[in-house]
Amino acid sequence: MTLNERQQQNEALRSEFLRRSGVDVSKCYQCGKCSAGCPVGDHMDIPTNKIMRLVQMGLIDEAMQSSAIWLCASCVTCTTRCPKGVDVAHVMETLRQMAKDHNCVAEKNIDKFHTVWMNILHKMGRMYEPGLIVGRNMVTGNIFQDTSFGVPYLAHRKLKLMPYKSNNIDEIKRMIEKAEAMDREEGGAR
Amino acid sequence: MDYAYFPGCSLESTGIEFHMSAKAVTKALGINLIEIPDWNCCGASSAHTRGHWISLALPARNMAIAEAAKLDVAIPCAACYARSKQVEVEVSQSAETRAKIEEIIGRPYKGESKARNLTDILYRDLGVDKIAAKVVRPLDGLNVLTYYGCLMTRPPELACDDVEDPVSLDEIMKALGANVLQWGFKTECCGGSLTACRPKVGLDMTQKILDAAIKAGADCIVTACPMCHSNLDMRQAQLAKHDHNYHMPVFFITEMIGLALGMKQKDLGVDRHFIATEEVMCKLEEYEQEQIQKMMNEGGEA
């Protein structure tokens, strides 16, 4: 497939990306500073500046399917140092949100971790760490991940065993549902 | 000095030392923290991967409760601070955002109540001179590295310190008498939640920071983020399996202040760390003894 054809195929995704991110990626002149300062760069399949280039070229599908956008730790070093003031971290974030909505998540376990987190928030209104670890291990199938820390955590009196459930959990639930509905509406992908 | 207080979820469990020491130290320094009743999770580090409005709504509710009481919010956790600051900035800059947020949370929030990082309150509002004046057990002779991580200093519009060369932790540590070493990893990312959801990548990031700290010859690292503390302190055992042994104590800034103010380790939560802190305590004691000896000798000669 020619570049032209690929760009045409990506037209809807490209306008969705522009609408959702609000970032003017045309300002990027490919200096590579974002990749140079990226603490996760060593592990990425596509370096940050190349993700920027893909987005500039309108090849959103390729960027969206990368594992790089999920390995991004949201440390925001790229945005902070961009000489053109491009919010690179927000580009990565928008691509993550779109990958989720378009069902093309390359790093399933990272995504599942976030899902477990959000499910706990729905139920309790606060994070419950034992629930997060157990929940993550169930959905990822890595049953024993970090379980060796359980006993030391208890010994160091660092684990809150009983979850806190908000007195106003209905208010918090309503709020979360409303916000998520608004995100879906504006995402417009599902 | 009255502030609403938002501890956040980590400070109730894995970062409980930060909670304990923050409360003890602020009380001793005359800062009054009033915990936000029935606060909710700010959403870090997951809500922002899901959507814009959910990432703003969660911290907005806490901020709105504080605004109703006409108080700024003191936030020890760097991640909670960044998420809360984000909604404060966005709401105060855009009437449209404000209207949407108020609709979602069902409470008024104008962005008048400010999100404040606790370290920044200690450094800027209280000032290092006032901290130094209360020091009874100086941390003289202790070689420390300050570690800010990501979320106190980035992005620039939310930062409570310089983005590339923050100094608040350095200045507080100097006021306590410690010797602050220099290194290039002050604002490097520790891996955040990647250690939990993509361990190979996350641990590699944590390891780089610990290696640099050892190379710099530090006795300990001082931080103000429960995520950084958890990664740097707890994950050393895991790294030891892969590589050589690590033994680098990691303290919260408020623990260090508490120790210098003469507070007991167990009241600050220092005894709860994964990496034992005895060596640091011994070093402080030895130095104190040396100084006393020196003074006595000098007195004898005179």
Coordinates of C-alpha atoms in Angstrom, one line a residue:
Chain A
M1 CA 0.0 0.0 0.0
T2 CA 1.3 3.4 -0.9
L3 CA 1.7 6.1 1.8
N4 CA -1.1 8.0 0.1
E5 CA -3.5 5.1 0.4
R6 CA -2.5 4.6 4.0
Q7 CA -3.1 8.2 4.8
Q8 CA -6.5 8.1 3.2
Q9 CA -7.4 5.0 5.2
N10 CA -6.4 6.9 8.4
E11 CA -8.4 10.0 7.6
A12 CA -11.2 9.4 10.2
L13 CA -8.6 8.5 12.9
R14 CA -6.6 11.6 12.1
S15 CA -9.5 13.9 12.6
E16 CA -10.5 12.0 15.7
F17 CA -7.0 12.4 17.1
L18 CA -6.9 16.2 16.3
R19 CA -10.3 16.7 18.0
R20 CA -9.4 14.7 21.1
S21 CA -5.9 15.9 21.6
G22 CA -6.1 19.5 20.6
V23 CA -2.3 19.3 19.9
D24 CA -0.9 21.0 16.8
V25 CA 1.6 18.3 15.8
S26 CA 2.7 20.2 12.7
K27 CA 4.9 22.3 15.0
C28 CA 7.2 19.4 15.7
Y29 CA 10.5 19.7 13.6
Q30 CA 11.8 16.3 14.6
C31 CA 14.8 17.5 16.7
G32 CA 14.5 14.2 18.8
K33 CA 14.8 15.9 22.2
C34 CA 11.7 14.0 23.4
S35 CA 13.4 10.6 22.7
A36 CA 16.7 11.8 24.1
G37 CA 15.2 12.6 27.5
C38 CA 12.7 9.7 27.7
P39 CA 13.5 7.4 30.7
V40 CA 11.7 4.5 29.0
G41 CA 13.3 5.0 25.6
D42 CA 15.4 1.9 25.8
H43 CA 12.3 -0.3 26.0
M44 CA 10.1 1.3 23.4
D45 CA 9.4 -0.4 20.1
I46 CA 9.0 3.1 18.4
P47 CA 10.9 6.1 19.9
T48 CA 8.8 9.0 21.0
N49 CA 10.0 11.3 18.1
K50 CA 9.0 8.7 15.6
I51 CA 5.5 8.4 17.2
M52 CA 5.3 12.2 16.7
R53 CA 6.4 11.7 13.0
L54 CA 3.7 9.0 12.5
V55 CA 1.1 11.3 13.9
Q56 CA 2.3 14.2 11.7
M57 CA 2.0 11.9 8.7
G58 CA -1.5 11.0 9.7
L59 CA -0.6 7.3 10.3
I60 CA -2.5 7.1 13.5
D61 CA -3.2 3.4 13.3
E62 CA 0.5 2.5 13.5
A63 CA 1.1 4.8 16.4
M64 CA -1.9 3.5 18.2
Q65 CA -0.8 -0.1 17.9
S66 CA 2.6 0.5 19.3
S67 CA 3.6 -0.7 22.8
A68 CA 5.6 2.5 23.2
I69 CA 2.4 4.6 24.0
W70 CA 1.7 2.2 26.9
L71 CA 5.3 2.1 28.2
C72 CA 5.2 5.9 28.4
A73 CA 5.4 6.5 32.2
S74 CA 3.7 10.0 31.9
C75 CA 6.7 11.6 33.4
V76 CA 6.2 14.6 31.0
T77 CA 9.9 15.2 30.4
C78 CA 9.2 15.3 26.7
T79 CA 6.6 18.1 27.0
T80 CA 8.8 20.0 29.4
R81 CA 11.8 20.0 27.1
C82 CA 10.1 20.4 23.7
P83 CA 11.6 23.5 22.1
K84 CA 8.4 24.0 20.1
G85 CA 6.1 23.7 23.0
V86 CA 4.4 20.6 21.7
D87 CA 2.6 18.6 24.5
V88 CA 4.2 15.3 23.5
A89 CA 3.0 13.5 26.7
H90 CA -0.6 14.5 25.8
V91 CA -0.1 13.0 22.3
M92 CA 0.9 9.7 24.0
E93 CA -2.0 9.9 26.4
T94 CA -4.6 10.6 23.6
L95 CA -3.2 7.7 21.6
R96 CA -3.6 5.4 24.7
Q97 CA -7.2 6.5 25.1
M98 CA -7.9 6.0 21.4
A99 CA -6.1 2.5 21.4
K100 CA -8.4 1.5 24.2
D101 CA -11.5 2.8 22.4
H102 CA -10.5 1.2 19.1
N103 CA -9.6 -2.1 20.7
C104 CA -6.0 -2.3 19.6
V105 CA -4.1 -2.2 22.9
A106 CA -0.6 -3.6 22.5
E107 CA 0.2 -3.8 26.2
K108 CA -2.7 -5.8 27.6
N109 CA -1.4 -6.2 31.1
I110 CA -0.8 -2.4 31.6
D111 CA -4.3 -1.7 30.4
K112 CA -5.8 -4.4 32.7
F113 CA -4.0 -2.9 35.6
H114 CA -5.7 0.4 35.0
T115 CA -9.1 -1.3 34.6
V116 CA -8.7 -3.0 37.9
W117 CA -7.8 0.3 39.5
M118 CA -10.8 2.1 38.1
N119 CA -13.1 -0.8 39.1
I120 CA -12.0 -0.4 42.7
L121 CA -12.6 3.4 42.6
H122 CA -16.1 2.7 41.4
K123 CA -16.8 0.4 44.3
M124 CA -15.0 2.2 47.2
G125 CA -14.1 5.7 46.2
R126 CA -10.5 5.1 47.4
M127 CA -7.7 2.8 46.3
Y128 CA -7.5 -0.5 48.2
E129 CA -4.0 -1.8 47.5
P130 CA -4.5 -5.5 48.5
G131 CA -7.4 -5.5 46.1
L132 CA -5.4 -3.9 43.4
I133 CA -2.6 -6.5 43.6
V134 CA -5.0 -9.5 43.8
G135 CA -7.2 -8.1 41.1
R136 CA -4.3 -7.4 38.8
N137 CA -2.8 -10.9 39.3
M138 CA -6.2 -12.5 38.5
V139 CA -6.8 -10.7 35.3
T140 CA -3.2 -10.9 34.0
G141 CA -2.7 -14.5 35.1
N142 CA 0.5 -13.7 36.9
I143 CA -0.9 -15.1 40.1
F144 CA 2.3 -14.8 42.2
Q145 CA 3.5 -11.4 41.1
D146 CA 4.5 -9.3 44.1
T147 CA 2.9 -11.8 46.5
S148 CA 6.3 -12.2 48.2
F149 CA 5.8 -8.7 49.5
G150 CA 2.6 -9.6 51.3
V151 CA 4.3 -10.8 54.5
P152 CA 6.9 -8.1 54.6
Y153 CA 4.2 -5.5 54.1
L154 CA 2.3 -6.8 57.1
A155 CA 5.5 -7.1 59.1
H156 CA 6.3 -3.4 58.3
R157 CA 2.7 -2.4 59.1
K158 CA 2.3 -0.8 55.8
L159 CA -0.7 -2.5 54.4
K160 CA -4.2 -1.3 55.2
L161 CA -6.1 -4.6 55.5
M162 CA -9.7 -3.2 55.7
P163 CA -10.8 -1.2 52.8
Y164 CA -12.3 2.3 53.4
K165 CA -15.7 2.7 51.8
S166 CA -16.8 6.3 51.3
N167 CA -19.9 7.4 53.3
N168 CA -20.9 9.2 50.1
I169 CA -20.2 6.3 47.7
D170 CA -23.4 7.1 45.8
E171 CA -22.2 10.6 45.1
I172 CA -18.8 9.4 44.0
K173 CA -20.3 6.7 41.8
R174 CA -22.7 9.2 40.2
M175 CA -19.7 11.6 39.6
I176 CA -17.5 8.9 38.0
E177 CA -20.3 7.6 35.8
K178 CA -21.1 11.2 34.6
A179 CA -17.5 11.9 33.8
E180 CA -17.0 8.7 32.0
A181 CA -20.2 9.3 30.0
M182 CA -18.8 12.7 29.0
D183 CA -15.5 11.2 28.0
R184 CA -17.3 8.6 25.8
E185 CA -19.4 11.3 24.2
E186 CA -16.4 13.5 23.4
G187 CA -14.3 10.5 22.3
G188 CA -17.1 9.5 20.0
A189 CA -15.4 6.2 19.1
R190 CA -17.6 3.6 20.8
Chain B
M1 CA -1.4 28.6 59.1
D2 CA -4.5 26.6 58.3
Y3 CA -4.7 24.2 55.3
A4 CA -7.1 21.6 54.3
Y5 CA -5.2 18.3 54.1
F6 CA -5.5 15.7 51.4
P7 CA -3.3 12.7 52.3
G8 CA -4.4 10.4 49.4
C9 CA -4.7 6.7 49.2
S10 CA -1.0 5.8 49.4
L11 CA -0.5 7.6 52.6
E12 CA -2.9 5.3 54.3
S13 CA -1.0 2.2 53.4
T14 CA 2.3 1.8 51.6
G15 CA 3.3 5.4 52.2
I16 CA 2.0 5.6 55.8
E17 CA 5.4 7.0 57.1
F18 CA 4.7 10.1 55.0
H19 CA 1.3 10.5 56.6
M20 CA 2.6 10.0 60.2
S21 CA 5.7 12.3 59.8
A22 CA 3.8 15.0 57.9
K23 CA 1.2 15.3 60.7
A24 CA 3.9 15.2 63.4
V25 CA 6.2 17.7 61.8
T26 CA 3.5 20.2 60.7
K27 CA 2.1 20.2 64.2
A28 CA 5.5 21.0 65.7
L29 CA 6.1 23.7 63.1
G30 CA 2.8 25.4 63.7
I31 CA 1.0 24.4 60.5
N32 CA -2.6 23.3 61.1
L33 CA -3.7 20.5 58.7
I34 CA -7.5 19.8 58.6
E35 CA -8.1 16.5 56.8
I36 CA -10.8 16.8 54.1
P37 CA -13.8 14.8 55.3
D38 CA -14.5 11.7 53.2
W39 CA -12.0 12.5 50.5
N40 CA -11.8 10.3 47.4
C41 CA -8.9 9.0 45.4
C42 CA -7.5 11.6 43.0
G43 CA -7.3 9.0 40.2
A44 CA -3.5 8.8 39.7
S45 CA -2.1 6.8 38.0
S46 CA -5.0 5.4 36.1
A47 CA -7.8 7.8 35.5
H48 CA -5.9 10.0 33.1
T49 CA -5.2 7.0 30.8
R50 CA -9.0 6.6 30.5
G51 CA -10.3 10.1 29.8
H52 CA -10.0 13.9 30.3
W53 CA -13.1 14.4 32.4
I54 CA -12.7 11.5 34.7
S55 CA -9.1 12.6 35.4
L56 CA -10.4 16.1 36.4
A57 CA -13.6 15.1 38.2
L58 CA -12.0 12.9 40.8
P59 CA -9.6 15.5 42.3
A60 CA -12.2 18.3 41.7
R61 CA -14.6 16.9 44.4
N62 CA -11.8 17.1 47.1
M63 CA -10.9 20.6 46.0
A64 CA -14.6 21.7 46.1
I65 CA -15.0 20.4 49.6
A66 CA -11.9 22.4 50.7
E67 CA -13.1 25.5 48.8
A68 CA -16.4 25.4 50.7
A69 CA -14.3 25.7 53.8
K70 CA -12.2 28.5 52.2
L71 CA -9.0 26.7 52.6
D72 CA -6.1 25.9 50.3
V73 CA -5.2 22.2 50.2
A74 CA -1.9 20.8 51.5
I75 CA -0.9 17.7 49.6
P76 CA 2.2 15.6 50.5
C77 CA 1.9 13.1 47.6
A78 CA 3.4 14.3 44.4
A79 CA 1.0 12.5 42.2
C80 CA -2.1 13.7 44.2
Y81 CA -0.6 17.2 44.0
A82 CA -0.2 17.1 40.2
R83 CA -3.7 15.8 39.6
S84 CA -5.3 18.3 42.0
K85 CA -3.3 21.2 40.6
Q86 CA -4.3 20.2 37.1
V87 CA -8.1 20.6 37.8
E88 CA -7.4 23.8 39.8
V89 CA -5.5 25.4 36.9
E90 CA -8.0 24.2 34.2
V91 CA -11.1 25.3 36.1
S92 CA -9.6 28.8 37.0
Q93 CA -8.6 29.3 33.3
S94 CA -11.8 28.3 31.6
A95 CA -15.4 29.1 32.5
E96 CA -16.5 26.3 30.2
T97 CA -14.4 23.7 32.0
R98 CA -15.6 25.0 35.3
A99 CA -19.3 24.7 34.3
K100 CA -18.7 21.1 33.1
I101 CA -16.8 20.1 36.2
E102 CA -19.4 21.6 38.5
E103 CA -22.1 19.7 36.6
I104 CA -20.2 16.4 36.9
I105 CA -19.3 16.7 40.6
G106 CA -22.6 18.4 41.6
R107 CA -20.8 21.0 43.8
P108 CA -19.5 24.5 43.1
Y109 CA -15.8 24.8 42.4
K110 CA -14.3 28.0 41.1
G111 CA -10.6 27.1 41.4
E112 CA -10.1 29.6 44.2
S113 CA -8.9 26.9 46.6
K114 CA -5.4 26.2 45.6
A115 CA -3.6 22.8 45.5
R116 CA -0.3 23.2 47.4
N117 CA 2.5 20.7 47.6
L118 CA 3.4 20.2 51.3
T119 CA 7.1 20.4 50.6
D120 CA 6.5 23.8 48.9
I121 CA 4.5 25.0 51.9
L122 CA 7.4 24.1 54.2
Y123 CA 9.9 25.7 51.9
R124 CA 8.1 28.8 50.7
D125 CA 5.2 29.6 53.2
L126 CA 7.0 28.6 56.4
G127 CA 10.6 29.1 55.2
V128 CA 13.8 27.2 56.0
D129 CA 14.8 29.6 58.7
K130 CA 11.8 28.7 60.8
I131 CA 12.6 25.0 60.3
A132 CA 16.3 25.6 61.2
A133 CA 15.3 27.4 64.4
K134 CA 13.5 24.3 65.7
V135 CA 16.4 21.8 64.9
V136 CA 17.6 20.2 68.1
R137 CA 19.5 17.3 66.6
P138 CA 21.2 18.5 63.4
L139 CA 21.8 16.0 60.6
D140 CA 25.5 17.1 60.4
G141 CA 27.8 14.6 58.6
L142 CA 25.0 12.9 56.8
N143 CA 25.5 12.7 53.0
V144 CA 22.1 12.9 51.3
L145 CA 20.7 12.9 47.8
T146 CA 17.5 14.7 47.1
Y147 CA 15.1 13.0 44.7
Y148 CA 12.1 14.9 43.4
G149 CA 10.9 12.5 40.7
C150 CA 8.4 13.7 38.1
L151 CA 5.3 15.1 39.5
M152 CA 6.6 18.0 41.7
T153 CA 8.4 19.5 38.8
R154 CA 6.4 18.6 35.7
P155 CA 4.6 19.7 33.6
P156 CA 5.9 23.3 34.0
E157 CA 2.5 24.9 34.4
L158 CA 1.8 22.7 37.5
A159 CA 5.3 22.6 38.9
C160 CA 5.9 23.8 42.5
D161 CA 9.7 24.1 41.9
D162 CA 12.2 24.6 39.0
V163 CA 11.5 22.0 36.3
E164 CA 15.2 21.1 35.7
D165 CA 16.9 22.0 38.9
P166 CA 14.5 22.0 41.8
V167 CA 15.9 23.2 45.2
S168 CA 13.2 23.0 47.9
L169 CA 14.2 19.6 49.3
D170 CA 17.9 20.6 49.0
E171 CA 17.3 23.8 51.0
I172 CA 15.3 22.1 53.7
M173 CA 17.9 19.4 54.1
K174 CA 20.7 22.0 54.3
A175 CA 18.7 23.8 57.0
L176 CA 18.6 20.5 58.9
G177 CA 22.4 20.4 58.7
A178 CA 22.8 17.6 56.2
N179 CA 25.4 17.6 53.4
V180 CA 23.5 17.6 50.1
L181 CA 25.3 15.8 47.3
Q182 CA 24.8 16.6 43.7
W183 CA 23.7 14.1 41.0
G184 CA 22.0 14.0 37.7
F185 CA 18.9 12.1 38.8
K186 CA 17.0 14.6 40.8
T187 CA 14.0 14.7 38.4
E188 CA 14.4 11.3 36.6
C189 CA 11.4 9.0 36.6
C190 CA 11.5 6.0 39.0
G191 CA 9.1 4.0 36.7
G192 CA 6.0 4.9 38.6
S193 CA 3.3 2.3 38.3
L194 CA 5.3 0.4 35.6
T195 CA 7.0 -1.5 38.4
A196 CA 3.6 -3.0 39.2
C197 CA 2.2 -3.5 35.7
R198 CA 5.3 -4.0 33.5
P199 CA 8.0 -5.0 36.1
K200 CA 10.9 -5.6 33.7
V201 CA 10.7 -2.0 32.4
G202 CA 9.8 -0.4 35.7
L203 CA 12.5 -2.2 37.7
D204 CA 15.1 -1.2 35.2
M205 CA 14.2 2.5 35.7
T206 CA 14.3 2.1 39.5
Q207 CA 17.7 0.4 39.3
K208 CA 19.3 3.2 37.3
I209 CA 18.4 5.7 40.1
L210 CA 19.7 3.4 42.9
D211 CA 22.9 2.8 41.0
A212 CA 23.5 6.5 40.6
A213 CA 22.8 7.1 44.3
I214 CA 25.4 4.5 45.2
K215 CA 27.9 5.9 42.8
A216 CA 27.4 9.4 44.3
G217 CA 28.4 8.0 47.7
A218 CA 25.1 8.8 49.5
D219 CA 24.1 7.6 52.9
C220 CA 20.5 7.9 51.9
I221 CA 18.0 9.3 49.5
V222 CA 15.3 11.9 50.5
T223 CA 12.1 12.1 48.6
A224 CA 8.6 13.6 48.8
C225 CA 6.6 11.1 46.7
P226 CA 5.1 7.9 48.1
M227 CA 5.3 6.2 44.7
C228 CA 9.0 7.0 44.4
H229 CA 9.6 5.9 48.0
S230 CA 7.8 2.6 47.5
N231 CA 9.7 1.8 44.3
L232 CA 13.1 2.8 45.7
D233 CA 12.7 1.3 49.1
M234 CA 10.6 -1.9 48.5
R235 CA 12.0 -2.9 45.1
Q236 CA 15.6 -3.1 46.3
A237 CA 14.9 -6.7 47.5
Q238 CA 13.7 -7.6 44.0
L239 CA 16.7 -6.0 42.3
A240 CA 19.0 -7.9 44.6
K241 CA 17.8 -11.2 43.1
H242 CA 18.9 -10.0 39.7
D243 CA 22.0 -8.2 40.5
H244 CA 24.2 -7.3 43.4
N245 CA 22.9 -6.4 46.9
Y246 CA 21.4 -3.0 47.4
H247 CA 21.2 -1.2 50.7
M248 CA 20.2 2.4 50.2
P249 CA 17.8 3.8 52.9
V250 CA 15.1 6.1 51.5
F251 CA 13.5 8.7 53.6
F252 CA 10.5 11.1 53.2
I253 CA 11.5 14.7 53.7
T254 CA 9.1 15.0 56.7
E255 CA 10.8 12.0 58.4
M256 CA 14.1 13.8 58.1
I257 CA 12.7 17.0 59.5
G258 CA 11.1 15.1 62.4
L259 CA 14.4 13.4 63.2
A260 CA 16.2 16.8 63.2
L261 CA 13.4 18.1 65.5
G262 CA 14.3 15.4 67.9
M263 CA 11.2 13.2 67.3
K264 CA 11.3 9.4 67.9
Q265 CA 11.7 7.1 64.9
K266 CA 8.6 5.1 65.6
D267 CA 6.4 8.3 65.8
L268 CA 7.6 9.2 62.3
G269 CA 7.2 5.7 60.9
V270 CA 10.9 5.4 60.2
D271 CA 10.9 1.9 61.7
R272 CA 8.5 0.8 58.9
H273 CA 10.9 1.0 56.0
F274 CA 11.9 -2.1 54.0
I275 CA 15.5 -1.0 54.0
A276 CA 16.7 -0.6 57.5
T277 CA 17.8 2.8 58.6
E278 CA 20.0 1.9 61.5
E279 CA 23.2 2.8 59.7
V280 CA 22.0 6.3 59.1
M281 CA 21.0 6.6 62.7
C282 CA 24.4 5.3 63.9
K283 CA 26.2 7.7 61.6
L284 CA 24.3 10.6 63.1
E285 CA 25.0 9.4 66.6
E286 CA 28.7 8.8 65.9
Y287 CA 29.1 12.3 64.5
E288 CA 27.4 13.8 67.5
Q289 CA 29.8 11.9 69.8
E290 CA 32.7 13.1 67.8
Q291 CA 31.6 16.7 68.0
I292 CA 31.1 16.4 71.8
Q293 CA 34.6 14.8 72.1
K294 CA 36.1 17.5 70.0
M295 CA 34.4 20.2 72.1
M296 CA 35.6 18.6 75.3
N297 CA 39.2 18.3 74.0
E298 CA 39.2 21.9 72.9
G299 CA 37.8 22.9 76.2
G300 CA 40.6 20.9 77.9
E301 CA 43.4 22.6 75.9
A302 CA 42.0 26.1 76.6

